[in-house]
GROMACS .gro file of N, CA, C and O in nm:
model
  372
    1MET      N    1  13.413   6.897  13.155
    1MET     CA    2  13.374   7.025  13.207
    1MET      C    3  13.421   7.133  13.109
    1MET      O    4  13.536   7.136  13.071
    2VAL      N    5  13.332   7.218  13.069
    2VAL     CA    6  13.367   7.331  12.984
    2VAL      C    7  13.362   7.455  13.072
    2VAL      O    8  13.263   7.482  13.138
    3ILE      N    9  13.471   7.530  13.074
    3ILE     CA   10  13.482   7.646  13.160
    3ILE      C   11  13.480   7.773  13.077
    3ILE      O   12  13.554   7.787  12.981
    4LYS      N   13  13.394   7.864  13.115
    4LYS     CA   14  13.392   7.996  13.054
    4LYS      C   15  13.410   8.096  13.167
    4LYS      O   16  13.320   8.114  13.249
    5GLY      N   17  13.527   8.156  13.177
    5GLY     CA   18  13.553   8.252  13.283
    5GLY      C   19  13.505   8.391  13.244
    5GLY      O   20  13.457   8.414  13.134
    6LYS      N   21  13.518   8.483  13.338
    6LYS     CA   22  13.482   8.622  13.311
    6LYS      C   23  13.571   8.680  13.203
    6LYS      O   24  13.529   8.756  13.120
    7LYS      N   25  13.696   8.641  13.207
    7LYS     CA   26  13.791   8.681  13.103
    7LYS      C   27  13.820   8.558  13.020
    7LYS      O   28  13.823   8.446  13.071
    8LYS      N   29  13.844   8.578  12.894
    8LYS     CA   30  13.870   8.465  12.805
    8LYS      C   31  13.989   8.383  12.856
    8LYS      O   32  14.097   8.438  12.880
    9GLY      N   33  13.967   8.255  12.876
    9GLY     CA   34  14.071   8.165  12.919
    9GLY      C   35  14.099   8.164  13.068
    9GLY      O   36  14.180   8.087  13.115
   10GLU      N   37  14.028   8.247  13.146
   10GLU     CA   38  14.050   8.249  13.290
   10GLU      C   39  13.973   8.134  13.356
   10GLU      O   40  13.853   8.123  13.341
   11VAL      N   41  14.045   8.050  13.429
   11VAL     CA   42  13.986   7.933  13.492
   11VAL      C   43  14.020   7.936  13.641
   11VAL      O   44  14.135   7.958  13.678
   12THR      N   45  13.919   7.915  13.725
   12THR     CA   46  13.942   7.902  13.868
   12THR      C   47  13.930   7.755  13.906
   12THR      O   48  13.827   7.693  13.885
   13PHE      N   49  14.037   7.700  13.959
   13PHE     CA   50  14.038   7.563  14.008
   13PHE      C   51  14.011   7.567  14.158
   13PHE      O   52  14.072   7.647  14.230
   14VAL      N   53  13.923   7.479  14.206
   14VAL     CA   54  13.889   7.473  14.347
   14VAL      C   55  13.905   7.329  14.394
   14VAL      O   56  13.852   7.236  14.332
   15CYS      N   57  13.976   7.312  14.504
   15CYS     CA   58  13.990   7.180  14.566
   15CYS      C   59  13.934   7.188  14.707
   15CYS      O   60  13.989   7.257  14.792
   16ASP      N   61  13.822   7.118  14.730
   16ASP     CA   62  13.764   7.114  14.864
   16ASP      C   63  13.768   6.973  14.920
   16ASP      O   64  13.693   6.936  15.008
   17LEU      N   65  13.862   6.894  14.869
   17LEU     CA   66  13.875   6.753  14.908
   17LEU      C   67  13.960   6.733  15.033
   17LEU      O   68  13.956   6.626  15.092
   18ALA      N   69  14.036   6.834  15.072
   18ALA     CA   70  14.132   6.816  15.181
   18ALA      C   71  14.134   6.939  15.272
   18ALA      O   72  14.233   7.011  15.277
   19PRO      N   73  14.026   6.964  15.347
   19PRO     CA   74  14.019   7.085  15.427
   19PRO      C   75  14.124   7.094  15.537
   19PRO      O   76  14.155   7.203  15.585
   20LYS      N   77  14.183   6.982  15.577
   20LYS     CA   78  14.286   6.983  15.681
   20LYS      C   79  14.428   6.984  15.624
   20LYS      O   80  14.525   6.982  15.698
   21ALA      N   81  14.438   6.988  15.492
   21ALA     CA   82  14.570   6.986  15.427
   21ALA      C   83  14.648   7.114  15.458
   21ALA      O   84  14.590   7.221  15.477
   22LYS      N   85  14.779   7.100  15.460
   22LYS     CA   86  14.866   7.216  15.478
   22LYS      C   87  14.892   7.283  15.344
   22LYS      O   88  14.897   7.405  15.336
   23THR      N   89  14.911   7.203  15.240
   23THR     CA   90  14.935   7.257  15.107
   23THR      C   91  14.860   7.175  15.003
   23THR      O   92  14.845   7.054  15.016
   24VAL      N   93  14.812   7.245  14.900
   24VAL     CA   94  14.755   7.179  14.783
   24VAL      C   95  14.816   7.249  14.662
   24VAL      O   96  14.821   7.372  14.657
   25LYS      N   97  14.862   7.169  14.569
   25LYS     CA   98  14.922   7.221  14.446
   25LYS      C   99  14.844   7.165  14.328
   25LYS      O  100  14.776   7.063  14.340
   26LEU      N  101  14.855   7.232  14.215
   26LEU     CA  102  14.782   7.194  14.094
   26LEU      C  103  14.883   7.157  13.987
   26LEU      O  104  14.977   7.232  13.960
   27ALA      N  105  14.863   7.041  13.926
   27ALA     CA  106  14.952   6.996  13.818
   27ALA      C  107  14.868   6.943  13.704
   27ALA      O  108  14.760   6.888  13.725
   28GLY      N  109  14.919   6.961  13.582
   28GLY     CA  110  14.848   6.910  13.466
   28GLY      C  111  14.924   6.934  13.338
   28GLY      O  112  15.040   6.975  13.340
   29ASP      N  113  14.856   6.908  13.227
   29ASP     CA  114  14.916   6.929  13.095
   29ASP      C  115  14.966   7.072  13.078
   29ASP      O  116  15.065   7.096  13.010
   30PHE      N  117  14.897   7.167  13.140
   30PHE     CA  118  14.928   7.309  13.124
   30PHE      C  119  15.057   7.353  13.190
   30PHE      O  120  15.109   7.460  13.161
   31ASN      N  121  15.112   7.271  13.282
   31ASN     CA  122  15.240   7.306  13.346
   31ASN      C  123  15.337   7.188  13.348
   31ASN      O  124  15.422   7.178  13.435
   32ASN      N  125  15.321   7.099  13.249
   32ASN     CA  126  15.407   6.981  13.236
   32ASN      C  127  15.410   6.897  13.364
   32ASN      O  128  15.512   6.841  13.400
   33TRP      N  129  15.298   6.894  13.434
   33TRP     CA  130  15.282   6.813  13.555
   33TRP      C  131  15.383   6.851  13.664
   33TRP      O  132  15.426   6.767  13.740
   34GLN      N  133  15.417   6.978  13.671
   34GLN     CA  134  15.509   7.030  13.773
   34GLN      C  135  15.428   7.102  13.881
   34GLN      O  136  15.400   7.222  13.869
   35PRO      N  137  15.389   7.034  13.988
   35PRO     CA  138  15.300   7.094  14.088
   35PRO      C  139  15.359   7.215  14.159
   35PRO      O  140  15.285   7.302  14.204
   36ASP      N  141  15.490   7.225  14.169
   36ASP     CA  142  15.550   7.338  14.240
   36ASP      C  143  15.527   7.471  14.168
   36ASP      O  144  15.546   7.577  14.228
   37SER      N  145  15.485   7.466  14.043
   37SER     CA  146  15.462   7.591  13.971
   37SER      C  147  15.324   7.651  13.999
   37SER      O  148  15.299   7.766  13.964
   38HIS      N  149  15.233   7.574  14.063
   38HIS     CA  150  15.099   7.625  14.090
   38HIS      C  151  15.052   7.582  14.230
   38HIS      O  152  14.972   7.489  14.245
   39ARG      N  153  15.100   7.652  14.329
   39ARG     CA  154  15.054   7.629  14.466
   39ARG      C  155  14.920   7.700  14.485
   39ARG      O  156  14.903   7.815  14.445
   40MET      N  157  14.824   7.632  14.546
   40MET     CA  158  14.691   7.687  14.563
   40MET      C  159  14.680   7.760  14.697
   40MET      O  160  14.752   7.729  14.792
   41THR      N  161  14.590   7.857  14.705
   41THR     CA  162  14.571   7.938  14.825
   41THR      C  163  14.456   7.881  14.908
   41THR      O  164  14.348   7.854  14.855
   42LYS      N  165  14.480   7.866  15.039
   42LYS     CA  166  14.377   7.814  15.128
   42LYS      C  167  14.281   7.925  15.167
   42LYS      O  168  14.322   8.035  15.203
   43ASN      N  169  14.151   7.894  15.162
   43ASN     CA  170  14.046   7.988  15.199
   43ASN      C  171  13.994   7.956  15.339
   43ASN      O  172  14.019   7.848  15.392
   44LYS      N  173  13.919   8.047  15.397
   44LYS     CA  174  13.865   8.029  15.532
   44LYS      C  175  13.776   7.907  15.544
   44LYS      O  176  13.767   7.846  15.650
   45ASP      N  177  13.709   7.869  15.434
   45ASP     CA  178  13.620   7.752  15.438
   45ASP      C  179  13.695   7.619  15.425
   45ASP      O  180  13.635   7.514  15.423
   46GLY      N  181  13.828   7.624  15.416
   46GLY     CA  182  13.909   7.502  15.405
   46GLY      C  183  13.938   7.459  15.263
   46GLY      O  184  14.019   7.369  15.240
   47SER      N  185  13.875   7.523  15.166
   47SER     CA  186  13.903   7.489  15.025
   47SER      C  187  14.030   7.561  14.980
   47SER      O  188  14.076   7.656  15.043
   48PHE      N  189  14.085   7.513  14.872
   48PHE     CA  190  14.203   7.573  14.810
   48PHE      C  191  14.165   7.619  14.670
   48PHE      O  192  14.091   7.550  14.600
   49ARG      N  193  14.217   7.735  14.627
   49ARG     CA  194  14.183   7.791  14.496
   49ARG      C  195  14.307   7.847  14.428
   49ARG      O  196  14.399   7.893  14.494
   50THR      N  197  14.299   7.847  14.296
   50THR     CA  198  14.397   7.919  14.215
   50THR      C  199  14.333   7.951  14.081
   50THR      O  200  14.246   7.877  14.034
   51LYS      N  201  14.375   8.062  14.022
   51LYS     CA  202  14.326   8.102  13.889
   51LYS      C  203  14.440   8.089  13.790
   51LYS      O  204  14.553   8.125  13.820
   52LEU      N  205  14.405   8.040  13.672
   52LEU     CA  206  14.500   8.030  13.561
   52LEU      C  207  14.438   8.089  13.436
   52LEU      O  208  14.316   8.083  13.418
   53ASN      N  209  14.520   8.140  13.350
   53ASN     CA  210  14.477   8.180  13.217
   53ASN      C  211  14.525   8.072  13.121
   53ASN      O  212  14.645   8.052  13.105
   54LEU      N  213  14.431   8.001  13.061
   54LEU     CA  214  14.463   7.889  12.973
   54LEU      C  215  14.413   7.916  12.832
   54LEU      O  216  14.305   7.972  12.813
   55ALA      N  217  14.492   7.875  12.736
   55ALA     CA  218  14.450   7.881  12.596
   55ALA      C  219  14.336   7.781  12.574
   55ALA      O  220  14.326   7.682  12.648
   56PRO      N  221  14.252   7.805  12.476
   56PRO     CA  222  14.146   7.708  12.448
   56PRO      C  223  14.205   7.568  12.424
   56PRO      O  224  14.310   7.553  12.363
   57GLY      N  225  14.136   7.468  12.477
   57GLY     CA  226  14.182   7.331  12.459
   57GLY      C  227  14.134   7.240  12.571
   57GLY      O  228  14.059   7.279  12.659
   58ARG      N  229  14.180   7.117  12.565
   58ARG     CA  230  14.145   7.013  12.663
   58ARG      C  231  14.269   6.984  12.746
   58ARG      O  232  14.377   6.961  12.692
   59TYR      N  233  14.252   6.984  12.877
   59TYR     CA  234  14.365   6.964  12.969
   59TYR      C  235  14.331   6.858  13.073
   59TYR      O  236  14.219   6.854  13.124
   60GLU      N  237  14.430   6.775  13.106
   60GLU     CA  238  14.418   6.681  13.217
   60GLU      C  239  14.492   6.742  13.335
   60GLU      O  240  14.594   6.808  13.317
   61TYR      N  241  14.441   6.717  13.456
   61TYR     CA  242  14.502   6.775  13.575
   61TYR      C  243  14.470   6.692  13.700
   61TYR      O  244  14.381   6.608  13.699
   62LYS      N  245  14.545   6.719  13.808
   62LYS     CA  246  14.520   6.660  13.939
   62LYS      C  247  14.564   6.758  14.046
   62LYS      O  248  14.642   6.850  14.018
   63PHE      N  249  14.517   6.736  14.167
   63PHE     CA  250  14.562   6.813  14.283
   63PHE      C  251  14.664   6.729  14.359
   63PHE      O  252  14.651   6.606  14.366
   64LEU      N  253  14.763   6.794  14.418
   64LEU     CA  254  14.861   6.727  14.503
   64LEU      C  255  14.845   6.785  14.644
   64LEU      O  256  14.886   6.897  14.671
   65SER      N  257  14.782   6.708  14.731
   65SER     CA  258  14.750   6.752  14.867
   65SER      C  259  14.843   6.685  14.967
   65SER      O  260  14.835   6.564  14.988
   66ASP      N  261  14.932   6.764  15.025
   66ASP     CA  262  15.030   6.711  15.121
   66ASP      C  263  15.095   6.582  15.070
   66ASP      O  264  15.111   6.485  15.143
   67GLY      N  265  15.130   6.583  14.942
   67GLY     CA  266  15.200   6.469  14.882
   67GLY      C  267  15.110   6.359  14.827
   67GLY      O  268  15.160   6.260  14.774
   68ILE      N  269  14.980   6.373  14.838
   68ILE     CA  270  14.886   6.272  14.788
   68ILE      C  271  14.812   6.327  14.667
   68ILE      O  272  14.753   6.435  14.673
   69TRP      N  273  14.816   6.251  14.556
   69TRP     CA  274  14.749   6.292  14.433
   69TRP      C  275  14.600   6.266  14.444
   69TRP      O  276  14.557   6.157  14.484
   70LEU      N  277  14.520   6.368  14.408
   70LEU     CA  278  14.373   6.358  14.412
   70LEU      C  279  14.314   6.403  14.279
   70LEU      O  280  14.355   6.504  14.223
   71SER      N  281  14.215   6.328  14.231
   71SER     CA  282  14.141   6.375  14.114
   71SER      C  283  14.028   6.464  14.163
   71SER      O  284  13.991   6.462  14.280
   72ASP      N  285  13.974   6.544  14.075
   72ASP     CA  286  13.870   6.641  14.108
   72ASP      C  287  13.733   6.574  14.097
   72ASP      O  288  13.688   6.541  13.989
   73ARG      N  289  13.666   6.557  14.209
   73ARG     CA  290  13.536   6.489  14.208
   73ARG      C  291  13.429   6.571  14.136
   73ARG      O  292  13.326   6.518  14.096
   74ASP      N  293  13.453   6.701  14.119
   74ASP     CA  294  13.357   6.787  14.051
   74ASP      C  295  13.382   6.797  13.901
   74ASP      O  296  13.306   6.865  13.831
   75ALA      N  297  13.485   6.733  13.852
   75ALA     CA  298  13.514   6.737  13.707
   75ALA      C  299  13.406   6.660  13.632
   75ALA      O  300  13.355   6.558  13.678
   76ALA      N  301  13.369   6.713  13.517
   76ALA     CA  302  13.268   6.647  13.435
   76ALA      C  303  13.320   6.516  13.376
   76ALA      O  304  13.243   6.427  13.342
   77GLU      N  305  13.453   6.506  13.366
   77GLU     CA  306  13.514   6.387  13.306
   77GLU      C  307  13.643   6.354  13.379
   77GLU      O  308  13.719   6.443  13.418
   78ASN      N  309  13.668   6.225  13.398
   78ASN     CA  310  13.795   6.175  13.450
   78ASN      C  311  13.839   6.063  13.358
   78ASN      O  312  13.755   5.988  13.308
   79VAL      N  313  13.970   6.053  13.334
   79VAL     CA  314  14.023   5.950  13.246
   79VAL      C  315  14.135   5.875  13.318
   79VAL      O  316  14.204   5.931  13.403
   80ILE      N  317  14.152   5.751  13.283
   80ILE     CA  318  14.258   5.670  13.343
   80ILE      C  319  14.392   5.711  13.281
   80ILE      O  320  14.404   5.722  13.159
   81ASN      N  321  14.491   5.732  13.366
   81ASN     CA  322  14.625   5.768  13.318
   81ASN      C  323  14.714   5.645  13.310
   81ASN      O  324  14.670   5.533  13.339
   82SER      N  325  14.838   5.664  13.273
   82SER     CA  326  14.932   5.552  13.255
   82SER      C  327  14.969   5.484  13.387
   82SER      O  328  15.028   5.376  13.386
   83TYR      N  329  14.935   5.544  13.501
   83TYR     CA  330  14.962   5.484  13.632
   83TYR      C  331  14.843   5.406  13.685
   83TYR      O  332  14.846   5.352  13.795
   84GLY      N  333  14.732   5.405  13.609
   84GLY     CA  334  14.612   5.334  13.650
   84GLY      C  335  14.524   5.412  13.746
   84GLY      O  336  14.431   5.357  13.803
   85THR      N  337  14.552   5.540  13.765
   85THR     CA  338  14.469   5.626  13.848
   85THR      C  339  14.395   5.725  13.758
   85THR      O  340  14.415   5.725  13.637
   86LEU      N  341  14.314   5.810  13.817
   86LEU     CA  342  14.233   5.902  13.738
   86LEU      C  343  14.294   6.041  13.728
   86LEU      O  344  14.343   6.094  13.828
   87ASN      N  345  14.290   6.097  13.610
   87ASN     CA  346  14.318   6.238  13.586
   87ASN      C  347  14.185   6.305  13.557
   87ASN      O  348  14.098   6.248  13.491
   88SER      N  349  14.168   6.427  13.606
   88SER     CA  350  14.049   6.504  13.577
   88SER      C  351  14.071   6.579  13.446
   88SER      O  352  14.185   6.605  13.406
   89VAL      N  353  13.962   6.614  13.380
   89VAL     CA  354  13.969   6.680  13.250
   89VAL      C  355  13.892   6.812  13.256
   89VAL      O  356  13.783   6.817  13.312
   90ILE      N  357  13.951   6.914  13.197
   90ILE     CA  358  13.884   7.043  13.183
   90ILE      C  359  13.898   7.087  13.037
   90ILE      O  360  14.004   7.069  12.976
   91CYS      N  361  13.790   7.140  12.982
   91CYS     CA  362  13.792   7.194  12.846
   91CYS      C  363  13.769   7.344  12.854
   91CYS      O  364  13.673   7.389  12.917
   92VAL      N  365  13.856   7.420  12.793
   92VAL     CA  366  13.848   7.566  12.794
   92VAL      C  367  13.810   7.612  12.655
   92VAL      O  368  13.871   7.572  12.556
   93GLU      N  369  13.709   7.697  12.646
   93GLU     CA  370  13.665   7.751  12.516
   93GLU      C  371  13.733   7.882  12.488
   93GLU      O  372  13.764   7.958  12.575
   0.00000   0.00000   0.00000
C-alpha cells in the first residue's frame, strides 16, 4: 500500500476489525513495536483511527486489539514475521 496523505508523510491508520474492542493500539517499525506509544481512538462506527507523520519508506505494522495481535486486512501487502504470523506493510512516499 502506498499512502499519500494531505500533508507529506501524514498517514491515517484505520482498524475496523474489532468493533467491540475496548482498546486498539498500533505498533510497527516506526515505534519499535511499542504499542503503548500509539493508542487508537474509537469512532462512532466502531472503527479505531490514528494519524502519524512518517518519513518516506517501507514500514511493517500490526494492530493490538485487547491484547490480540491483528494484521490489517486492507493492507496491499502482508509478510510473514519471525513468529510465523503476518505483519502488514505500508509504503510512504
